[in-house]
Amino acid sequence: MRFTASLAGTLLASSAAFAQEAPKGMPQLDFHNPLTISQVVWLALIFLALYLLLSRWALPQVADVLELRAGTIGRDLEAARAAKAQADAAVAELTSATRAAQAGAQAEIAAAVAAAKQAAGEQAARLNARLEAQLHTAETQIAAARDAAMGALRQVAGETAGVVVTKLTGMVADAPRVEAAVAAAMAARKLSAGAA
Amino acid sequence: MATGGQAIDALGQFELHPVFGPIGASVRFTQSNLMMLIGAALILGLLYFGMRAKAVVPGRLQAMAELCYDGIHGMCINQIGAEGKAFFPFIFTLFFFVLMGNLLGLLPFSFTYTSHIAVTFALAAMVIVIVTGVALRIHGLHFFSYFFPAGAPKLLAPLIVPVEIISYLSRPVSLSIRLFANMVAGHVMFEVFASFIVMMAGAGLIGGVAAIGPLAVNVILVGFELLVAVLQAYVFAILTCIYLHDAVHLH
């Protein structure tokens, strides 16, 4: 700007030299001209009118529109934020529901497996008990049969021994002695009626 | 406005003439005031026609009006602070009044009212009166501490206080002369180079061809003056904002 001003200064000087009517000077500095001052009076009136019109009428309109826009944008942002929160809540709900369903299914599977195991165990136990009982019955029968067989063996042995003694010696064998001898022999061979 | 002979009347363009015939002459309404009215009408027209749609998504004219509003509003808030909102209509009026004066003056057959020191000084005097009034209203008599910076040695008071007062009073002078000188300089240069074109064209074939030189200079000057017009209006408004900041905050 200073450059402009200095250039203007030189130009003013040169133009004054050109014009040869320098005494007139700049019209802006001619304060004897009533128009110079009247211009300022009109300036005051026009500036005041412009200020009042702008501050009371024109600028508030712009402010209203800007405020309206800021309000609209704010409301839209608010709505978007609410929608986002809603969507987030729905997603969270979905996730928790999925997780609960998974957990329920898992528990059901576990329960079914446990029930099946228990049923199988019970069945096996029942089967074992029956087998045990049959085995026991069979063993008892075997023991009874053997006892019976053993009792018969002693009698046969005693009678046989008596007959053999009679045949060899011609005497009637002493029954108690025969019986004791048979008992001793059987004990030696570990064949007792009670040892089933 | 080259006159006959070798004379260049670079200053004739600044002369004031009454307009609107005898009625205008009787109330001394000049072409300068007519341009003020046109400028004011243009600003009001821009805001009226721009904001008539009141659209949430602005059209071109509304975007322009809002840009003007936001630009000056931002300047007020940034320079003055939160209190700047109260001065916004004043700064807006001042900026666009000066800008219209500068820009309308660049149109042919128009008149640059900001090229009159009486106008620019009146505007600057109004600014300084308002600034001082605001400072006195906010700070009362404490305002006068503005002329003696806190912490300065008391011995230097007889030196510092007059310097501060002179610098304060020179504000309207510098504010008005800066704008006035810039506008006058630009228009004088237009006139001088335009006169060169006419004079050279009148001096035969070679002169006529060489007249392209000053014509080119004037074309460049138009672009330059557009810049100066906006810049000087901006400087005027922003300096007013800075003075108002000082008045509101006292240093």
Coordinates of C-alpha atoms in Angstrom, one line a residue:
Chain A
M1 CA 0.0 0.0 0.0
R2 CA 2.9 2.3 0.8
F3 CA 4.2 1.6 -2.6
T4 CA 0.9 2.7 -4.1
A5 CA 0.9 5.8 -2.0
S6 CA 4.4 6.9 -2.9
L7 CA 3.8 6.1 -6.6
A8 CA 0.6 8.2 -6.4
G9 CA 2.6 11.0 -4.8
T10 CA 5.1 11.2 -7.7
L11 CA 2.3 10.9 -10.1
L12 CA 0.4 13.6 -8.4
A13 CA 3.4 15.9 -8.6
S14 CA 4.0 15.0 -12.3
S15 CA 0.4 15.5 -13.2
A16 CA 0.3 18.8 -11.4
A17 CA 3.3 19.8 -13.5
F18 CA 1.5 18.6 -16.6
A19 CA -1.7 20.4 -15.7
Q20 CA -0.3 23.8 -15.0
E21 CA -3.4 24.5 -13.0
A22 CA -1.9 23.4 -9.7
P23 CA -3.5 26.3 -7.7
K24 CA -6.8 24.5 -7.8
G25 CA -5.4 21.6 -5.8
M26 CA -7.3 18.5 -4.7
P27 CA -11.1 18.8 -4.7
Q28 CA -11.1 16.6 -1.6
L29 CA -9.3 19.3 0.4
D30 CA -11.5 22.1 -0.9
F31 CA -13.4 22.7 2.4
H32 CA -14.8 26.0 1.1
N33 CA -17.0 23.9 -1.2
P34 CA -20.2 23.4 0.8
L35 CA -20.7 20.1 -1.1
T36 CA -17.7 18.6 0.7
I37 CA -19.4 19.1 4.1
S38 CA -22.9 18.3 2.9
Q39 CA -21.5 15.0 1.6
V40 CA -20.6 14.1 5.1
V41 CA -24.0 15.0 6.5
W42 CA -25.6 12.7 3.9
L43 CA -23.0 10.1 4.7
A44 CA -24.1 10.2 8.4
L45 CA -27.8 9.8 7.4
I46 CA -27.2 7.0 4.9
F47 CA -24.8 5.2 7.2
L48 CA -27.2 5.4 10.1
A49 CA -30.1 4.2 8.0
L50 CA -28.0 1.3 6.6
Y51 CA -26.9 0.4 10.1
L52 CA -30.4 0.4 11.5
L53 CA -31.8 -1.6 8.5
L54 CA -29.0 -4.1 8.7
S55 CA -29.0 -4.6 12.5
R56 CA -32.8 -4.6 12.9
W57 CA -34.0 -6.3 9.7
A58 CA -31.5 -7.9 7.4
L59 CA -28.9 -9.5 9.7
P60 CA -31.4 -11.1 12.1
Q61 CA -32.9 -12.9 9.1
V62 CA -29.5 -14.4 8.3
A63 CA -29.0 -15.3 11.9
D64 CA -32.4 -17.0 12.0
V65 CA -31.6 -19.1 8.9
L66 CA -28.1 -20.0 10.3
E67 CA -29.7 -20.9 13.7
L68 CA -32.4 -23.0 12.0
R69 CA -29.7 -24.9 10.1
A70 CA -27.7 -25.5 13.2
G71 CA -30.8 -26.7 14.9
T72 CA -31.7 -29.0 12.0
I73 CA -28.2 -30.4 11.9
G74 CA -28.2 -30.9 15.7
R75 CA -31.6 -32.6 15.6
D76 CA -30.5 -34.9 12.8
L77 CA -27.3 -35.8 14.6
E78 CA -29.3 -36.5 17.7
A79 CA -31.7 -38.8 15.8
A80 CA -28.7 -40.6 14.2
R81 CA -27.1 -41.0 17.6
A82 CA -30.4 -42.4 19.0
A83 CA -30.8 -44.8 16.1
K84 CA -27.2 -46.0 16.5
A85 CA -27.8 -46.6 20.2
Q86 CA -30.9 -48.6 19.4
A87 CA -29.1 -50.6 16.8
D88 CA -26.3 -51.3 19.3
A89 CA -28.9 -52.4 21.9
A90 CA -30.5 -54.7 19.3
V91 CA -27.1 -56.2 18.4
A92 CA -26.3 -56.8 22.0
E93 CA -29.7 -58.4 22.6
L94 CA -29.2 -60.7 19.6
T95 CA -25.8 -61.7 20.8
S96 CA -27.0 -62.5 24.3
A97 CA -29.9 -64.4 22.9
T98 CA -27.6 -66.5 20.7
R99 CA -25.3 -67.1 23.7
A100 CA -28.3 -68.2 25.9
A101 CA -29.6 -70.5 23.2
Q102 CA -26.1 -72.1 22.8
A103 CA -25.8 -72.5 26.5
G104 CA -29.3 -74.1 26.7
A105 CA -28.5 -76.5 23.9
Q106 CA -25.2 -77.4 25.6
A107 CA -27.0 -78.1 28.9
E108 CA -29.6 -80.2 27.2
I109 CA -27.0 -82.3 25.4
A110 CA -25.1 -82.8 28.6
A111 CA -28.3 -83.8 30.4
A112 CA -29.2 -86.3 27.7
V113 CA -25.7 -87.8 27.8
A114 CA -25.9 -88.1 31.6
A115 CA -29.3 -89.7 31.5
A116 CA -28.2 -92.2 28.8
K117 CA -25.1 -93.1 30.9
Q118 CA -27.1 -93.6 34.0
A119 CA -29.6 -95.8 32.2
A120 CA -26.8 -97.9 30.8
G121 CA -25.2 -98.1 34.2
E122 CA -28.4 -99.3 35.8
Q123 CA -29.0 -101.8 33.2
A124 CA -25.5 -103.2 33.6
A125 CA -25.9 -103.3 37.3
R126 CA -29.2 -105.2 37.0
L127 CA -27.7 -107.7 34.6
N128 CA -24.7 -108.2 36.9
A129 CA -27.0 -108.8 39.9
R130 CA -29.0 -111.4 37.9
L131 CA -25.9 -113.2 36.8
E132 CA -24.5 -113.1 40.3
A133 CA -27.8 -114.7 41.6
Q134 CA -27.7 -117.4 38.9
L135 CA -24.1 -118.1 39.7
H136 CA -24.9 -118.3 43.4
T137 CA -27.7 -120.8 42.8
A138 CA -25.6 -122.9 40.6
E139 CA -22.8 -123.0 43.2
T140 CA -25.3 -124.0 45.9
Q141 CA -26.6 -126.8 43.8
I142 CA -23.1 -128.0 43.0
A143 CA -22.2 -127.9 46.7
A144 CA -25.4 -129.9 47.6
A145 CA -24.7 -132.5 44.9
R146 CA -21.2 -132.9 46.1
D147 CA -22.2 -133.2 49.7
A148 CA -24.7 -135.9 48.7
A149 CA -22.1 -137.6 46.7
M150 CA -19.6 -137.5 49.6
G151 CA -22.2 -138.9 52.1
A152 CA -22.8 -141.8 49.7
L153 CA -19.1 -142.4 49.3
R154 CA -18.5 -142.9 53.1
Q155 CA -21.4 -145.3 53.3
V156 CA -20.2 -147.3 50.3
A157 CA -16.6 -147.2 51.6
G158 CA -17.7 -148.5 55.0
E159 CA -19.9 -151.2 53.6
T160 CA -17.2 -152.2 51.1
A161 CA -14.6 -152.3 53.9
G162 CA -16.9 -154.5 56.1
V163 CA -17.5 -156.9 53.2
V164 CA -13.8 -157.1 52.4
V165 CA -12.9 -157.7 56.1
T166 CA -15.6 -160.4 56.4
K167 CA -14.4 -162.1 53.3
L168 CA -10.7 -162.0 54.3
T169 CA -11.0 -162.8 57.9
G170 CA -14.3 -164.5 58.2
M171 CA -15.2 -162.3 61.0
V172 CA -17.8 -159.6 61.2
A173 CA -16.0 -156.4 61.1
D174 CA -16.3 -154.1 64.1
A175 CA -18.5 -151.3 62.6
P176 CA -17.2 -148.4 64.7
R177 CA -13.6 -149.3 63.9
V178 CA -14.3 -149.5 60.2
E179 CA -16.0 -146.2 60.3
A180 CA -13.1 -144.6 62.1
A181 CA -10.7 -146.1 59.6
V182 CA -12.7 -144.9 56.6
A183 CA -12.9 -141.4 58.2
A184 CA -9.1 -141.4 58.7
A185 CA -8.5 -142.5 55.2
M186 CA -10.9 -139.9 53.8
A187 CA -9.2 -137.2 56.0
A188 CA -5.9 -138.3 54.6
R189 CA -7.2 -137.9 51.0
K190 CA -8.9 -134.7 52.1
L191 CA -12.3 -136.0 51.1
S192 CA -14.7 -135.0 53.8
A193 CA -18.4 -134.6 53.5
G194 CA -18.2 -131.1 54.9
A195 CA -15.3 -130.0 52.6
A196 CA -17.4 -129.0 49.6
Chain B
M1 CA -10.9 13.0 -18.8
A2 CA -7.8 14.1 -20.7
T3 CA -8.3 17.7 -21.7
G4 CA -6.9 19.3 -24.8
G5 CA -3.3 20.0 -25.2
Q6 CA -0.7 18.4 -22.9
A7 CA -2.7 18.8 -19.7
I8 CA -3.8 15.7 -17.7
D9 CA -6.6 16.5 -15.3
A10 CA -6.1 13.6 -12.9
L11 CA -8.0 15.3 -10.0
G12 CA -11.1 16.4 -11.9
Q13 CA -12.7 13.0 -11.3
F14 CA -12.9 13.7 -7.5
E15 CA -15.0 16.9 -7.9
L16 CA -18.4 16.8 -6.4
H17 CA -21.5 17.7 -8.4
P18 CA -25.1 17.8 -7.2
V19 CA -27.4 15.2 -8.8
F20 CA -31.2 15.0 -9.2
G21 CA -31.4 18.5 -10.7
P22 CA -32.5 21.5 -8.7
I23 CA -33.9 19.4 -5.9
G24 CA -30.6 17.6 -5.4
A25 CA -28.8 20.9 -5.6
S26 CA -31.0 22.5 -3.0
V27 CA -30.3 19.8 -0.4
R28 CA -26.7 19.5 -1.7
F29 CA -27.1 15.8 -2.6
T30 CA -24.0 14.9 -4.6
Q31 CA -23.0 12.0 -6.8
S32 CA -20.9 10.8 -3.9
N33 CA -24.1 10.4 -1.8
L34 CA -25.8 8.7 -4.7
M35 CA -23.1 6.0 -4.8
M36 CA -23.5 5.6 -1.0
L37 CA -27.2 5.0 -1.5
I38 CA -26.5 2.5 -4.4
G39 CA -23.9 0.7 -2.2
A40 CA -26.3 0.5 0.7
A41 CA -29.1 -0.8 -1.6
L42 CA -26.8 -3.4 -3.0
I43 CA -25.9 -4.7 0.5
L44 CA -29.5 -4.8 1.6
G45 CA -30.5 -6.3 -1.7
L46 CA -28.0 -9.1 -1.4
L47 CA -29.2 -10.0 2.1
Y48 CA -32.9 -9.6 1.2
F49 CA -32.8 -11.6 -2.1
G50 CA -30.2 -14.0 -0.7
M51 CA -32.1 -14.9 2.4
R52 CA -35.6 -14.8 0.9
A53 CA -35.5 -18.6 0.3
K54 CA -34.5 -19.3 3.9
A55 CA -33.3 -22.7 2.6
V56 CA -31.6 -25.1 4.9
V57 CA -29.4 -26.0 1.9
P58 CA -28.5 -22.6 0.5
G59 CA -28.5 -21.6 -3.2
R60 CA -25.8 -19.5 -4.7
L61 CA -27.0 -16.1 -3.6
Q62 CA -27.9 -17.3 -0.1
A63 CA -24.5 -18.9 0.2
M64 CA -22.9 -15.6 -0.7
A65 CA -25.0 -13.7 1.8
E66 CA -24.2 -16.3 4.5
L67 CA -20.5 -16.1 3.6
C68 CA -20.6 -12.3 4.1
Y69 CA -22.4 -12.8 7.4
D70 CA -20.1 -15.6 8.7
G71 CA -16.9 -13.8 7.5
I72 CA -17.6 -10.6 9.4
H73 CA -19.1 -12.5 12.4
G74 CA -16.0 -14.7 12.6
M75 CA -13.8 -11.6 12.4
C76 CA -15.7 -9.9 15.3
I77 CA -15.5 -13.0 17.5
N78 CA -11.9 -13.7 16.8
Q79 CA -10.6 -10.2 17.2
I80 CA -12.8 -8.8 20.0
G81 CA -13.7 -12.0 21.8
A82 CA -17.1 -13.1 23.0
E83 CA -18.2 -9.5 23.5
G84 CA -17.7 -8.9 19.8
K85 CA -21.2 -10.2 19.0
A86 CA -22.6 -6.9 20.2
F87 CA -20.5 -4.9 17.7
F88 CA -21.1 -7.3 14.8
P89 CA -23.8 -5.2 13.1
F90 CA -21.6 -2.1 13.3
I91 CA -18.6 -3.8 11.9
F92 CA -20.7 -5.4 9.2
T93 CA -22.1 -2.1 8.2
L94 CA -18.7 -0.4 8.2
F95 CA -17.0 -3.2 6.2
F96 CA -19.6 -3.4 3.5
F97 CA -20.1 0.4 3.3
V98 CA -16.3 0.9 2.7
L99 CA -16.1 -2.2 0.4
M100 CA -19.0 -0.9 -1.7
G101 CA -17.4 2.5 -2.0
N102 CA -14.1 1.0 -3.1
L103 CA -15.6 -1.5 -5.5
L104 CA -18.3 0.7 -7.1
G105 CA -15.7 3.3 -7.7
L106 CA -14.0 0.9 -10.1
L107 CA -17.0 1.0 -12.5
P108 CA -16.8 3.5 -15.3
F109 CA -18.7 6.7 -14.8
S110 CA -19.1 6.0 -11.1
F111 CA -17.7 7.8 -8.2
T112 CA -15.5 6.6 -5.3
Y113 CA -16.8 8.1 -2.1
T114 CA -14.0 6.6 -0.1
S115 CA -11.6 8.8 -2.1
H116 CA -12.8 11.8 -0.1
I117 CA -10.9 12.5 3.1
A118 CA -14.0 14.1 4.5
V119 CA -15.8 10.8 4.2
T120 CA -13.0 8.5 5.4
F121 CA -12.2 10.9 8.3
A122 CA -15.9 11.0 9.3
L123 CA -16.0 7.2 9.4
A124 CA -12.7 7.0 11.3
A125 CA -13.8 9.7 13.8
M126 CA -17.1 7.8 14.3
V127 CA -15.0 4.6 15.0
I128 CA -12.8 6.4 17.5
V129 CA -15.7 8.0 19.3
I130 CA -17.5 4.7 19.5
V131 CA -14.4 2.9 20.7
T132 CA -13.7 5.6 23.4
G133 CA -17.4 5.5 24.4
V134 CA -17.3 1.7 24.8
A135 CA -14.1 1.9 26.8
L136 CA -15.5 4.6 29.1
R137 CA -18.8 2.7 29.6
I138 CA -17.1 -0.6 30.4
H139 CA -14.2 0.6 32.5
G140 CA -15.3 4.1 33.7
L141 CA -12.4 6.3 34.7
H142 CA -10.1 3.3 34.9
F143 CA -10.0 3.7 31.1
F144 CA -7.4 6.4 31.5
S145 CA -4.9 3.8 32.8
Y146 CA -4.8 2.8 29.2
F147 CA -2.4 5.8 28.6
F148 CA 0.1 4.5 31.2
P149 CA 1.1 0.9 30.8
A150 CA 1.2 -1.1 34.0
G151 CA 4.7 -1.7 35.3
A152 CA 6.3 1.2 33.6
P153 CA 8.6 3.4 35.8
K154 CA 6.6 6.3 37.3
L155 CA 9.5 8.6 36.5
L156 CA 8.8 8.2 32.8
A157 CA 5.1 9.1 33.1
P158 CA 5.6 12.6 31.7
L159 CA 7.1 11.0 28.6
I160 CA 4.9 7.9 28.2
V161 CA 1.5 9.5 28.8
P162 CA 1.8 12.1 26.0
V163 CA 3.2 9.6 23.6
E164 CA 0.3 7.2 24.4
I165 CA -2.3 9.9 24.0
I166 CA -0.8 11.1 20.7
S167 CA -0.7 7.5 19.4
Y168 CA -4.4 7.1 20.5
L169 CA -5.4 10.3 18.8
S170 CA -3.4 9.4 15.6
R171 CA -5.6 6.3 15.1
P172 CA -8.4 8.1 13.3
V173 CA -5.9 10.0 11.2
S174 CA -4.0 6.9 10.1
L175 CA -7.2 5.0 9.6
S176 CA -8.8 7.7 7.4
I177 CA -5.6 8.7 5.4
R178 CA -4.7 5.0 4.7
L179 CA -8.1 4.4 2.9
F180 CA -8.2 7.8 1.3
A181 CA -4.7 7.7 0.0
N182 CA -5.0 4.2 -1.4
M183 CA -8.2 5.1 -3.3
V184 CA -7.0 8.4 -4.6
A185 CA -3.7 6.9 -5.8
G186 CA -5.4 4.1 -7.6
H187 CA -7.8 6.4 -9.4
V188 CA -5.1 9.0 -10.3
M189 CA -3.0 6.2 -11.8
F190 CA -6.0 5.1 -13.9
E191 CA -6.6 8.6 -15.1
V192 CA -2.9 9.3 -15.9
F193 CA -2.4 6.1 -17.9
A194 CA -5.8 6.5 -19.6
S195 CA -4.7 10.0 -20.6
F196 CA -1.4 8.6 -22.0
I197 CA -3.4 6.3 -24.2
V198 CA -5.4 9.2 -25.7
M199 CA -2.4 11.4 -26.1
M200 CA -0.3 8.7 -27.7
A201 CA -3.1 7.6 -30.0
G202 CA -3.4 11.2 -31.1
A203 CA 0.3 11.4 -32.0
G204 CA 0.2 9.3 -35.2
L205 CA 0.6 5.7 -36.2
I206 CA 3.6 4.8 -34.0
G207 CA 2.0 6.5 -31.0
G208 CA -1.2 4.6 -31.7
V209 CA 0.6 1.2 -31.6
A210 CA 2.7 2.2 -28.5
A211 CA -0.6 3.2 -26.7
I212 CA -1.0 -0.5 -26.1
G213 CA 1.6 -0.1 -23.3
P214 CA -0.5 2.2 -21.0
L215 CA -3.6 0.2 -21.9
A216 CA -1.9 -2.9 -20.6
V217 CA -0.8 -1.1 -17.5
N218 CA -4.4 0.0 -16.9
V219 CA -5.7 -3.6 -17.4
I220 CA -3.2 -4.8 -14.8
L221 CA -4.2 -1.9 -12.5
V222 CA -7.8 -2.9 -12.6
G223 CA -6.9 -6.3 -11.1
F224 CA -4.6 -4.6 -8.6
E225 CA -7.2 -2.1 -7.6
L226 CA -9.8 -4.9 -7.0
L227 CA -7.4 -6.4 -4.5
V228 CA -6.7 -3.0 -2.9
A229 CA -10.5 -2.3 -2.7
V230 CA -11.2 -5.5 -0.7
L231 CA -8.0 -5.3 1.3
Q232 CA -8.5 -1.7 2.4
A233 CA -12.1 -2.4 3.5
Y234 CA -10.8 -5.4 5.4
V235 CA -8.0 -3.4 7.0
F236 CA -10.5 -0.7 8.0
A237 CA -12.8 -3.2 9.6
I238 CA -10.1 -5.3 11.3
L239 CA -8.4 -2.2 12.8
T240 CA -11.8 -1.2 14.1
C241 CA -12.1 -4.6 15.7
I242 CA -8.6 -4.3 17.2
Y243 CA -9.4 -0.9 18.7
L244 CA -12.7 -2.3 20.1
H245 CA -10.7 -5.2 21.5
D246 CA -8.5 -2.7 23.3
A247 CA -11.5 -0.8 24.5
V248 CA -13.2 -4.0 25.9
H249 CA -10.1 -5.5 27.4
L250 CA -7.7 -2.5 28.0
H251 CA -4.4 -4.0 26.8

